[in-house]
mmCIF file of C-alpha atoms in Angstrom:
data_model
loop_
_atom_site.group_PDB
_atom_site.id
_atom_site.type_symbol
_atom_site.label_atom_id
_atom_site.label_comp_id
_atom_site.label_asym_id
_atom_site.label_seq_id
_atom_site.Cartn_x
_atom_site.Cartn_y
_atom_site.Cartn_z
ATOM 1 C CA MET A 1195 -54.961 -25.434 107.175
ATOM 2 C CA PRO A 1196 -55.463 -27.132 110.557
ATOM 3 C CA LYS A 1197 -55.542 -25.133 113.748
ATOM 4 C CA ALA A 1198 -53.334 -25.897 116.751
ATOM 5 C CA ILE A 1199 -56.350 -27.169 118.719
ATOM 6 C CA ASP A 1200 -56.729 -29.963 116.127
ATOM 7 C CA LEU A 1201 -53.201 -31.344 116.649
ATOM 8 C CA ARG A 1202 -53.061 -35.020 117.592
ATOM 9 C CA LYS A 1203 -50.237 -37.452 118.286
ATOM 10 C CA GLY A 1204 -48.832 -38.864 115.055
ATOM 11 C CA GLN A 1205 -49.647 -35.880 112.829
ATOM 12 C CA CYS A 1206 -47.071 -34.192 110.638
ATOM 13 C CA VAL A 1207 -46.828 -30.390 110.685
ATOM 14 C CA GLU A 1208 -44.599 -27.752 109.139
ATOM 15 C CA TYR A 1209 -43.093 -25.380 111.697
ATOM 16 C CA GLU A 1210 -40.246 -22.918 111.013
ATOM 17 C CA ASN A 1211 -39.881 -24.382 107.485
ATOM 18 C CA LYS A 1212 -39.115 -27.870 108.842
ATOM 19 C CA LEU A 1213 -41.211 -31.020 109.049
ATOM 20 C CA TRP A 1214 -42.151 -32.115 112.553
ATOM 21 C CA PHE A 1215 -43.957 -35.148 113.931
ATOM 22 C CA VAL A 1216 -46.369 -34.452 116.824
ATOM 23 C CA HIS A 1217 -45.061 -36.589 119.687
ATOM 24 C CA GLU A 1218 -47.514 -35.306 122.334
ATOM 25 C CA ALA A 1219 -50.224 -32.649 122.346
ATOM 26 C CA SER A 1220 -52.230 -31.406 125.303
ATOM 27 C CA ARG A 1221 -54.553 -28.495 125.992
ATOM 28 C CA VAL A 1222 -53.532 -26.278 128.905
ATOM 29 C CA SER A 1223 -55.779 -23.726 130.588
ATOM 30 C CA LYS A 1224 -54.743 -21.934 133.774
ATOM 31 C CA GLY A 1225 -57.305 -19.884 135.661
ATOM 32 C CA ASN A 1226 -58.104 -16.634 133.863
ATOM 33 C CA TRP A 1227 -55.405 -17.103 131.227
ATOM 34 C CA ARG A 1228 -56.109 -18.048 127.663
ATOM 35 C CA SER A 1229 -55.934 -21.717 126.817
ATOM 36 C CA TYR A 1230 -53.043 -22.902 124.694
ATOM 37 C CA MET A 1231 -51.719 -26.135 123.211
ATOM 38 C CA GLN A 1232 -48.524 -27.540 124.718
ATOM 39 C CA VAL A 1233 -46.988 -29.682 121.977
ATOM 40 C CA LYS A 1234 -43.902 -31.874 121.897
ATOM 41 C CA LEU A 1235 -42.535 -31.961 118.339
ATOM 42 C CA LYS A 1236 -39.942 -34.320 116.861
ATOM 43 C CA ASN A 1237 -37.922 -33.258 113.818
ATOM 44 C CA PHE A 1238 -38.075 -35.819 110.988
ATOM 45 C CA GLN A 1239 -34.530 -35.229 109.751
ATOM 46 C CA THR A 1240 -32.554 -34.751 112.978
ATOM 47 C CA GLY A 1241 -34.705 -36.484 115.596
ATOM 48 C CA GLN A 1242 -34.525 -33.350 117.771
ATOM 49 C CA ILE A 1243 -37.453 -33.009 120.196
ATOM 50 C CA ILE A 1244 -38.741 -29.581 121.223
ATOM 51 C CA ASP A 1245 -41.573 -28.332 123.430
ATOM 52 C CA GLN A 1246 -43.660 -25.609 121.842
ATOM 53 C CA ARG A 1247 -46.732 -23.587 122.835
ATOM 54 C CA PHE A 1248 -49.317 -22.598 120.267
ATOM 55 C CA ASN A 1249 -52.392 -20.389 120.583
ATOM 56 C CA MET A 1250 -55.539 -22.443 120.102
ATOM 57 C CA ASP A 1251 -56.478 -20.663 116.869
ATOM 58 C CA GLU A 1252 -52.958 -20.617 115.381
ATOM 59 C CA ASP A 1253 -52.726 -22.079 111.874
ATOM 60 C CA LEU A 1254 -50.132 -24.787 111.231
ATOM 61 C CA PRO A 1255 -49.515 -25.994 107.685
ATOM 62 C CA SER A 1256 -49.755 -29.747 107.334
ATOM 63 C CA PRO A 1257 -48.078 -31.487 104.374
ATOM 64 C CA HIS A 1258 -49.741 -34.472 102.725
ATOM 65 C CA VAL A 1259 -48.301 -37.566 104.405
ATOM 66 C CA GLU A 1260 -48.902 -40.958 102.845
ATOM 67 C CA ASP A 1261 -49.033 -43.999 105.136
ATOM 68 C CA ARG A 1262 -47.926 -47.242 103.553
ATOM 69 C CA ALA A 1263 -47.601 -50.786 104.916
ATOM 70 C CA TYR A 1264 -44.119 -52.288 104.958
ATOM 71 C CA GLU A 1265 -42.627 -55.472 106.361
ATOM 72 C CA TYR A 1266 -39.364 -55.407 108.296
ATOM 73 C CA LEU A 1267 -36.944 -57.947 106.809
ATOM 74 C CA TYR A 1268 -33.524 -57.506 108.435
ATOM 75 C CA ARG A 1269 -30.930 -55.039 109.663
ATOM 76 C CA ASP A 1270 -28.110 -54.022 107.323
ATOM 77 C CA GLY A 1271 -25.435 -52.083 109.222
ATOM 78 C CA ASP A 1272 -26.900 -48.716 110.232
ATOM 79 C CA SER A 1273 -30.097 -49.188 108.257
ATOM 80 C CA PHE A 1274 -33.153 -51.404 108.225
ATOM 81 C CA VAL A 1275 -34.383 -53.210 105.127
ATOM 82 C CA LEU A 1276 -38.149 -52.930 104.621
ATOM 83 C CA MET A 1277 -40.319 -54.469 101.914
ATOM 84 C CA ASP A 1278 -43.257 -52.571 100.439
ATOM 85 C CA MET A 1279 -46.350 -54.766 100.864
ATOM 86 C CA GLN A 1280 -47.942 -53.485 97.626
ATOM 87 C CA ASN A 1281 -45.170 -53.864 95.058
ATOM 88 C CA TYR A 1282 -42.619 -55.967 97.027
ATOM 89 C CA GLU A 1283 -39.779 -53.481 96.493
ATOM 90 C CA GLN A 1284 -37.107 -53.398 99.172
ATOM 91 C CA VAL A 1285 -35.934 -50.096 100.634
ATOM 92 C CA ASN A 1286 -33.211 -49.215 103.122
ATOM 93 C CA VAL A 1287 -34.351 -46.946 105.943
ATOM 94 C CA SER A 1288 -31.840 -45.113 108.122
ATOM 95 C CA LYS A 1289 -31.626 -46.029 111.797
ATOM 96 C CA ASP A 1290 -32.268 -42.327 112.538
ATOM 97 C CA LEU A 1291 -35.853 -42.665 111.253
ATOM 98 C CA MET A 1292 -36.430 -45.732 113.463
ATOM 99 C CA PRO A 1293 -34.415 -45.064 116.650
ATOM 100 C CA ASP A 1294 -36.114 -47.648 118.905
ATOM 101 C CA ALA A 1295 -36.795 -50.255 116.245
ATOM 102 C CA GLU A 1296 -33.764 -52.457 116.889
ATOM 103 C CA HIS A 1297 -35.147 -53.439 120.301
ATOM 104 C CA TYR A 1298 -38.661 -54.256 119.132
ATOM 105 C CA LEU A 1299 -38.493 -55.638 115.603
ATOM 106 C CA LYS A 1300 -37.682 -59.132 114.480
ATOM 107 C CA GLY A 1301 -38.090 -60.494 110.954
ATOM 108 C CA ASN A 1302 -41.457 -60.239 109.164
ATOM 109 C CA GLU A 1303 -42.871 -57.593 111.517
ATOM 110 C CA LYS A 1304 -45.373 -55.134 109.975
ATOM 111 C CA VAL A 1305 -44.676 -51.378 110.199
ATOM 112 C CA ILE A 1306 -46.231 -48.217 108.740
ATOM 113 C CA ALA A 1307 -43.894 -45.904 106.820
ATOM 114 C CA LYS A 1308 -44.828 -42.242 106.494
ATOM 115 C CA SER A 1309 -43.687 -40.645 103.259
ATOM 116 C CA ILE A 1310 -43.860 -37.184 101.742
ATOM 117 C CA ASP A 1311 -43.434 -36.898 97.975
ATOM 118 C CA GLY A 1312 -42.286 -40.525 97.812
ATOM 119 C CA GLN A 1313 -39.519 -40.110 100.409
ATOM 120 C CA ILE A 1314 -39.857 -41.978 103.711
ATOM 121 C CA VAL A 1315 -39.660 -39.481 106.568
ATOM 122 C CA GLY A 1316 -40.679 -41.687 109.480
ATOM 123 C CA VAL A 1317 -41.660 -45.199 110.473
ATOM 124 C CA GLU A 1318 -44.380 -46.089 112.955
ATOM 125 C CA LEU A 1319 -43.890 -49.306 114.916
ATOM 126 C CA PRO A 1320 -46.821 -51.490 115.961
ATOM 127 C CA ASN A 1321 -48.144 -50.573 119.427
ATOM 128 C CA THR A 1322 -47.269 -54.004 120.804
ATOM 129 C CA VAL A 1323 -44.854 -56.766 119.840
ATOM 130 C CA VAL A 1324 -44.462 -60.351 121.022
ATOM 131 C CA LEU A 1325 -40.888 -61.317 121.926
ATOM 132 C CA GLN A 1326 -39.239 -64.347 123.509
ATOM 133 C CA VAL A 1327 -37.435 -64.149 126.858
ATOM 134 C CA ALA A 1328 -33.739 -64.982 126.319
ATOM 135 C CA GLU A 1329 -32.419 -64.424 129.853
ATOM 136 C CA ALA A 1330 -34.219 -64.274 133.194
ATOM 137 C CA PRO A 1331 -33.376 -65.202 136.781
ATOM 138 C CA PRO A 1332 -34.982 -68.434 137.992
ATOM 139 C CA VAL A 1333 -38.394 -68.443 139.662
ATOM 140 C CA VAL A 1334 -38.230 -68.048 143.440
ATOM 141 C CA LYS A 1335 -40.830 -70.067 145.335
ATOM 142 C CA GLY A 1336 -43.396 -67.818 147.022
ATOM 143 C CA ALA A 1337 -42.332 -64.738 145.062
ATOM 144 C CA THR A 1338 -45.820 -64.331 143.599
ATOM 145 C CA ALA A 1339 -47.277 -63.391 146.982
ATOM 146 C CA THR A 1340 -45.869 -59.879 146.707
ATOM 147 C CA ASN A 1341 -45.843 -57.377 143.887
ATOM 148 C CA GLN A 1342 -42.286 -57.892 142.640
ATOM 149 C CA SER A 1343 -40.646 -57.852 139.265
ATOM 150 C CA LYS A 1344 -37.326 -59.011 137.883
ATOM 151 C CA ASP A 1345 -35.062 -58.007 135.019
ATOM 152 C CA ALA A 1346 -35.238 -60.044 131.829
ATOM 153 C CA VAL A 1347 -33.459 -59.790 128.485
ATOM 154 C CA LEU A 1348 -35.530 -60.471 125.382
ATOM 155 C CA GLU A 1349 -34.431 -62.020 122.067
ATOM 156 C CA THR A 1350 -33.731 -58.588 120.554
ATOM 157 C CA GLY A 1351 -31.533 -57.487 123.477
ATOM 158 C CA LEU A 1352 -34.223 -55.327 125.101
ATOM 159 C CA LYS A 1353 -34.051 -55.281 128.910
ATOM 160 C CA VAL A 1354 -37.454 -55.165 130.573
ATOM 161 C CA ARG A 1355 -39.001 -55.702 134.026
ATOM 162 C CA VAL A 1356 -41.260 -58.763 134.125
ATOM 163 C CA PRO A 1357 -43.262 -60.578 136.826
ATOM 164 C CA PRO A 1358 -41.380 -63.280 138.774
ATOM 165 C CA PHE A 1359 -43.255 -66.190 137.124
ATOM 166 C CA ILE A 1360 -41.805 -65.463 133.651
ATOM 167 C CA VAL A 1361 -39.120 -67.988 132.626
ATOM 168 C CA ILE A 1362 -36.619 -68.327 129.767
ATOM 169 C CA GLY A 1363 -38.285 -69.255 126.476
ATOM 170 C CA GLU A 1364 -41.672 -67.700 127.270
ATOM 171 C CA MET A 1365 -43.293 -65.268 124.850
ATOM 172 C CA VAL A 1366 -44.239 -61.872 126.311
ATOM 173 C CA LYS A 1367 -46.133 -58.891 124.896
ATOM 174 C CA ILE A 1368 -44.283 -55.560 125.099
ATOM 175 C CA ASP A 1369 -45.656 -52.030 124.560
ATOM 176 C CA THR A 1370 -43.354 -50.312 122.020
ATOM 177 C CA ARG A 1371 -44.387 -46.819 123.171
ATOM 178 C CA THR A 1372 -43.287 -47.320 126.784
ATOM 179 C CA GLY A 1373 -41.022 -50.367 126.572
ATOM 180 C CA GLU A 1374 -42.956 -52.092 129.361
ATOM 181 C CA TYR A 1375 -44.190 -55.646 129.815
ATOM 182 C CA ILE A 1376 -47.947 -56.033 129.220
ATOM 183 C CA GLU A 1377 -48.744 -59.740 129.513
ATOM 184 C CA ARG A 1378 -47.821 -63.256 128.492
ATOM 185 C CA ALA A 1379 -48.445 -63.960 124.845
#
């Protein structure tokens, strides 16, 4: 059984008889006090996020989570259709398991599905995606001399701040964890 000090982002743990996904984990030590782990947990079923403190040597049961490669095909109402890359079966995954996916995924994008006992309990998006700029204000001459940014709308409907030299039709790389512009693609 892993100890609280071993918790890392992306792990699955069992806490209060529920499955939780470790969203953030950091070690905190204040002066003469004992060190503890400050952990942000996300519930697999409800999406609820809680902050929790654990003693460093506290045991946390960890269920066996299987990671499997899937390909995003399309959106079907309130669910996403994914195809298993090993056996080519299609599965519907609830929007609740992929809350930010609609802004980052377009067809044929690779994702990692986390499953416990054959049931998908979460989906991990790629760290970065390349999307096309659908709407952006025109370039203003001389705007590159200062550190400015402008609002742009991408092909998936995501609104993001981009540098002034980005124009409609350009491909940009976006960080799915923060939703921020990284670079031109």
